[in-house]
């Protein structure tokens, strides 16, 4: 199954899971099978941790069901067109390790270490500036839909806005004072 960290993932609208638009990073922890809708939930997350024994795939074709939350529309962007077609058409599952090689999974860990690995990572994320993580997620996601010039322009606009933030000033002060920053998220 898929466990999600950081979002009420199952809430959907006409564009699929709302985690795609969640301002905070959303992490999937995959243990067992993530097929069809489970795979679509994984694709809606920003980062994916998987247990060594996890299997991911798109089983929609096995049951004559058409994907409705990104299986056909988003999967090719994540793993490439030919790999996506293979999963979509065959209905087969692929190992977490293979999905990491294909770019969908970020980290594969021993089954018994999955919860601890995800918790350690989220603890590290919690120390970061919520404002900078939010802006990075927004610009990264939007960059896929525009050309390079527009993506760089969006990045510069966000940089200018972020330069006025508490978090940036706090981060630079902490760096200069050799202390841990105390971010506020604005």
mmCIF file of C-alpha atoms in Angstrom:
data_model
loop_
_atom_site.group_PDB
_atom_site.id
_atom_site.type_symbol
_atom_site.label_atom_id
_atom_site.label_comp_id
_atom_site.label_asym_id
_atom_site.label_seq_id
_atom_site.Cartn_x
_atom_site.Cartn_y
_atom_site.Cartn_z
ATOM 1 C CA UNK A 1 0.000 0.000 0.000
ATOM 2 C CA UNK A 2 0.870 3.662 -0.073
ATOM 3 C CA UNK A 3 1.204 5.828 3.000
ATOM 4 C CA UNK A 4 1.267 9.567 2.460
ATOM 5 C CA UNK A 5 3.056 12.050 4.636
ATOM 6 C CA UNK A 6 2.086 15.708 4.708
ATOM 7 C CA UNK A 7 -1.301 15.800 2.995
ATOM 8 C CA UNK A 8 -4.880 14.636 3.071
ATOM 9 C CA UNK A 9 -4.087 12.844 -0.166
ATOM 10 C CA UNK A 10 -7.392 11.159 -0.868
ATOM 11 C CA UNK A 11 -9.208 14.431 -1.390
ATOM 12 C CA UNK A 12 -9.712 14.864 -5.136
ATOM 13 C CA UNK A 13 -11.125 17.317 -7.610
ATOM 14 C CA UNK A 14 -11.461 17.149 -11.411
ATOM 15 C CA UNK A 15 -7.659 17.340 -11.836
ATOM 16 C CA UNK A 16 -6.912 14.420 -9.513
ATOM 17 C CA UNK A 17 -5.403 14.295 -6.027
ATOM 18 C CA UNK A 18 -5.054 17.708 -4.406
ATOM 19 C CA UNK A 19 -1.541 16.887 -3.160
ATOM 20 C CA UNK A 20 -0.289 18.106 -6.541
ATOM 21 C CA UNK A 21 -1.336 21.593 -5.476
ATOM 22 C CA UNK A 22 -0.495 21.270 -1.785
ATOM 23 C CA UNK A 23 2.014 23.959 -0.808
ATOM 24 C CA UNK A 24 3.993 21.568 1.390
ATOM 25 C CA UNK A 25 6.147 18.704 0.126
ATOM 26 C CA UNK A 26 4.140 15.469 0.056
ATOM 27 C CA UNK A 27 6.003 12.180 0.497
ATOM 28 C CA UNK A 28 4.765 8.720 -0.418
ATOM 29 C CA UNK A 29 5.958 5.697 1.539
ATOM 30 C CA UNK A 30 5.276 2.617 -0.603
ATOM 31 C CA UNK A 31 5.189 -0.775 1.074
ATOM 32 C CA UNK A 32 3.622 -3.674 -0.785
ATOM 33 C CA UNK A 33 1.707 -2.969 -3.977
ATOM 34 C CA UNK A 34 0.917 0.407 -5.539
ATOM 35 C CA UNK A 35 -1.170 -0.351 -8.593
ATOM 36 C CA UNK A 36 -3.564 1.680 -10.752
ATOM 37 C CA UNK A 37 -5.011 4.297 -8.378
ATOM 38 C CA UNK A 38 -2.208 3.588 -5.915
ATOM 39 C CA UNK A 39 0.358 4.384 -8.598
ATOM 40 C CA UNK A 40 -1.554 7.563 -9.442
ATOM 41 C CA UNK A 41 -1.423 8.566 -5.776
ATOM 42 C CA UNK A 42 2.339 7.990 -5.790
ATOM 43 C CA UNK A 43 2.734 10.142 -8.914
ATOM 44 C CA UNK A 44 0.873 12.986 -7.199
ATOM 45 C CA UNK A 45 3.577 13.135 -4.507
ATOM 46 C CA UNK A 46 6.764 15.169 -4.551
ATOM 47 C CA UNK A 47 9.033 12.432 -3.237
ATOM 48 C CA UNK A 48 8.697 8.659 -3.109
ATOM 49 C CA UNK A 49 10.321 6.296 -0.619
ATOM 50 C CA UNK A 50 9.737 2.584 -1.196
ATOM 51 C CA UNK A 51 10.404 -0.640 0.652
ATOM 52 C CA UNK A 52 12.711 -3.069 -1.130
ATOM 53 C CA UNK A 53 9.837 -5.508 -1.678
ATOM 54 C CA UNK A 54 7.422 -2.877 -3.030
ATOM 55 C CA UNK A 55 5.947 -3.307 -6.503
ATOM 56 C CA UNK A 56 4.461 -0.493 -8.591
ATOM 57 C CA UNK A 57 2.410 -0.717 -11.756
ATOM 58 C CA UNK A 58 -0.677 0.323 -13.620
ATOM 59 C CA UNK A 59 -3.340 -2.369 -13.606
ATOM 60 C CA UNK A 60 -6.101 -0.323 -15.271
ATOM 61 C CA UNK A 61 -5.827 -2.263 -18.537
ATOM 62 C CA UNK A 62 -6.219 -5.565 -16.694
ATOM 63 C CA UNK A 63 -9.793 -4.603 -15.848
ATOM 64 C CA UNK A 64 -10.773 -2.431 -18.813
ATOM 65 C CA UNK A 65 -10.637 0.728 -16.696
ATOM 66 C CA UNK A 66 -9.252 4.020 -17.988
ATOM 67 C CA UNK A 67 -6.970 5.991 -15.580
ATOM 68 C CA UNK A 68 -8.468 9.135 -14.112
ATOM 69 C CA UNK A 69 -5.795 10.657 -11.872
ATOM 70 C CA UNK A 70 -2.698 10.831 -14.031
ATOM 71 C CA UNK A 71 -1.970 7.287 -15.162
ATOM 72 C CA UNK A 72 -2.019 8.108 -18.871
ATOM 73 C CA UNK A 73 -1.371 11.859 -18.620
ATOM 74 C CA UNK A 74 1.342 12.113 -15.965
ATOM 75 C CA UNK A 75 3.145 8.749 -16.032
ATOM 76 C CA UNK A 76 4.920 9.470 -19.368
ATOM 77 C CA UNK A 77 6.288 12.709 -17.898
ATOM 78 C CA UNK A 78 7.680 10.828 -14.906
ATOM 79 C CA UNK A 79 9.259 7.763 -16.500
ATOM 80 C CA UNK A 80 9.283 8.394 -20.265
ATOM 81 C CA UNK A 81 6.772 7.549 -22.942
ATOM 82 C CA UNK A 82 7.897 4.006 -23.814
ATOM 83 C CA UNK A 83 8.176 2.863 -20.201
ATOM 84 C CA UNK A 84 4.787 4.414 -19.408
ATOM 85 C CA UNK A 85 3.162 2.667 -22.359
ATOM 86 C CA UNK A 86 4.688 -0.618 -21.236
ATOM 87 C CA UNK A 87 3.159 -0.250 -17.767
ATOM 88 C CA UNK A 88 -0.162 1.053 -19.068
ATOM 89 C CA UNK A 89 -0.614 -1.588 -21.758
ATOM 90 C CA UNK A 90 0.804 -4.633 -19.940
ATOM 91 C CA UNK A 91 -0.741 -4.106 -16.511
ATOM 92 C CA UNK A 92 2.440 -5.580 -15.026
ATOM 93 C CA UNK A 93 4.171 -4.505 -11.830
ATOM 94 C CA UNK A 94 7.764 -3.308 -11.599
ATOM 95 C CA UNK A 95 10.070 -3.511 -8.594
ATOM 96 C CA UNK A 96 10.735 -0.434 -6.484
ATOM 97 C CA UNK A 97 14.399 -0.671 -7.469
ATOM 98 C CA UNK A 98 13.486 -0.567 -11.192
ATOM 99 C CA UNK A 99 11.135 2.361 -10.563
ATOM 100 C CA UNK A 100 14.013 4.159 -8.872
ATOM 101 C CA UNK A 101 16.140 3.546 -11.982
ATOM 102 C CA UNK A 102 13.244 4.862 -14.093
ATOM 103 C CA UNK A 103 13.026 8.036 -11.974
ATOM 104 C CA UNK A 104 9.704 7.580 -10.187
ATOM 105 C CA UNK A 105 11.056 6.415 -6.812
ATOM 106 C CA UNK A 106 13.616 8.550 -4.976
ATOM 107 C CA UNK A 107 14.865 6.062 -2.406
ATOM 108 C CA UNK A 108 14.540 2.333 -1.793
ATOM 109 C CA UNK A 109 15.176 1.017 1.708
ATOM 110 C CA UNK A 110 14.910 -2.296 3.503
ATOM 111 C CA UNK A 111 11.290 -3.152 4.291
ATOM 112 C CA UNK A 112 11.806 -2.858 8.030
ATOM 113 C CA UNK A 113 13.495 0.564 7.664
ATOM 114 C CA UNK A 114 10.837 2.330 5.574
ATOM 115 C CA UNK A 115 8.992 4.106 8.384
ATOM 116 C CA UNK A 116 12.220 5.222 10.054
ATOM 117 C CA UNK A 117 13.756 6.430 6.764
ATOM 118 C CA UNK A 118 10.698 8.513 5.887
ATOM 119 C CA UNK A 119 10.497 9.926 9.427
ATOM 120 C CA UNK A 120 14.180 10.884 9.417
ATOM 121 C CA UNK A 121 13.750 12.625 6.064
ATOM 122 C CA UNK A 122 10.612 14.506 7.145
ATOM 123 C CA UNK A 123 12.408 15.586 10.329
ATOM 124 C CA UNK A 124 15.149 17.090 8.144
ATOM 125 C CA UNK A 125 12.563 18.800 5.927
ATOM 126 C CA UNK A 126 10.852 20.258 9.001
ATOM 127 C CA UNK A 127 14.065 22.188 9.735
ATOM 128 C CA UNK A 128 13.927 23.930 6.341
ATOM 129 C CA UNK A 129 12.176 27.176 5.505
ATOM 130 C CA UNK A 130 8.525 26.429 4.692
ATOM 131 C CA UNK A 131 8.501 29.538 2.498
ATOM 132 C CA UNK A 132 11.437 28.399 0.366
ATOM 133 C CA UNK A 133 10.130 24.820 0.082
ATOM 134 C CA UNK A 134 6.752 26.162 -1.049
ATOM 135 C CA UNK A 135 8.327 28.404 -3.689
ATOM 136 C CA UNK A 136 10.700 25.661 -4.889
ATOM 137 C CA UNK A 137 7.805 23.231 -5.288
ATOM 138 C CA UNK A 138 5.722 25.771 -7.193
ATOM 139 C CA UNK A 139 8.472 26.785 -9.611
ATOM 140 C CA UNK A 140 9.636 23.187 -10.145
ATOM 141 C CA UNK A 141 6.112 21.995 -10.929
ATOM 142 C CA UNK A 142 5.345 24.884 -13.264
ATOM 143 C CA UNK A 143 8.666 24.549 -15.099
ATOM 144 C CA UNK A 144 7.453 21.376 -16.800
ATOM 145 C CA UNK A 145 4.671 23.235 -18.588
ATOM 146 C CA UNK A 146 6.669 26.143 -20.046
ATOM 147 C CA UNK A 147 9.845 26.703 -22.046
ATOM 148 C CA UNK A 148 13.194 27.304 -20.363
ATOM 149 C CA UNK A 149 13.035 31.103 -20.674
ATOM 150 C CA UNK A 150 9.631 31.274 -19.008
ATOM 151 C CA UNK A 151 10.767 28.859 -16.280
ATOM 152 C CA UNK A 152 13.824 30.996 -15.504
ATOM 153 C CA UNK A 153 11.657 34.127 -15.473
ATOM 154 C CA UNK A 154 9.305 32.491 -12.950
ATOM 155 C CA UNK A 155 12.306 31.518 -10.839
ATOM 156 C CA UNK A 156 13.594 35.114 -10.836
ATOM 157 C CA UNK A 157 10.173 36.485 -9.856
ATOM 158 C CA UNK A 158 10.048 34.060 -6.958
ATOM 159 C CA UNK A 159 13.608 34.926 -5.944
ATOM 160 C CA UNK A 160 12.738 38.619 -5.834
ATOM 161 C CA UNK A 161 9.679 37.931 -3.708
ATOM 162 C CA UNK A 162 11.616 35.578 -1.450
ATOM 163 C CA UNK A 163 14.374 38.142 -0.895
ATOM 164 C CA UNK A 164 11.851 40.138 1.148
ATOM 165 C CA UNK A 165 10.927 37.141 3.328
ATOM 166 C CA UNK A 166 11.680 36.696 7.006
ATOM 167 C CA UNK A 167 13.037 33.231 6.287
ATOM 168 C CA UNK A 168 15.691 34.404 3.822
ATOM 169 C CA UNK A 169 16.920 37.112 6.178
ATOM 170 C CA UNK A 170 16.886 34.677 9.088
ATOM 171 C CA UNK A 171 18.741 32.046 7.052
ATOM 172 C CA UNK A 172 21.490 34.457 6.021
ATOM 173 C CA UNK A 173 21.794 35.820 9.568
ATOM 174 C CA UNK A 174 22.044 32.309 10.965
ATOM 175 C CA UNK A 175 24.713 31.426 8.392
ATOM 176 C CA UNK A 176 26.770 34.526 9.286
ATOM 177 C CA UNK A 177 26.325 33.908 13.034
ATOM 178 C CA UNK A 178 27.060 30.175 12.671
ATOM 179 C CA UNK A 179 23.794 29.108 14.316
ATOM 180 C CA UNK A 180 20.741 27.109 13.355
ATOM 181 C CA UNK A 181 18.053 29.249 11.665
ATOM 182 C CA UNK A 182 14.609 29.677 13.228
ATOM 183 C CA UNK A 183 12.321 29.844 10.216
ATOM 184 C CA UNK A 184 8.773 31.167 10.443
ATOM 185 C CA UNK A 185 7.450 30.275 6.998
ATOM 186 C CA UNK A 186 7.044 33.788 5.634
#
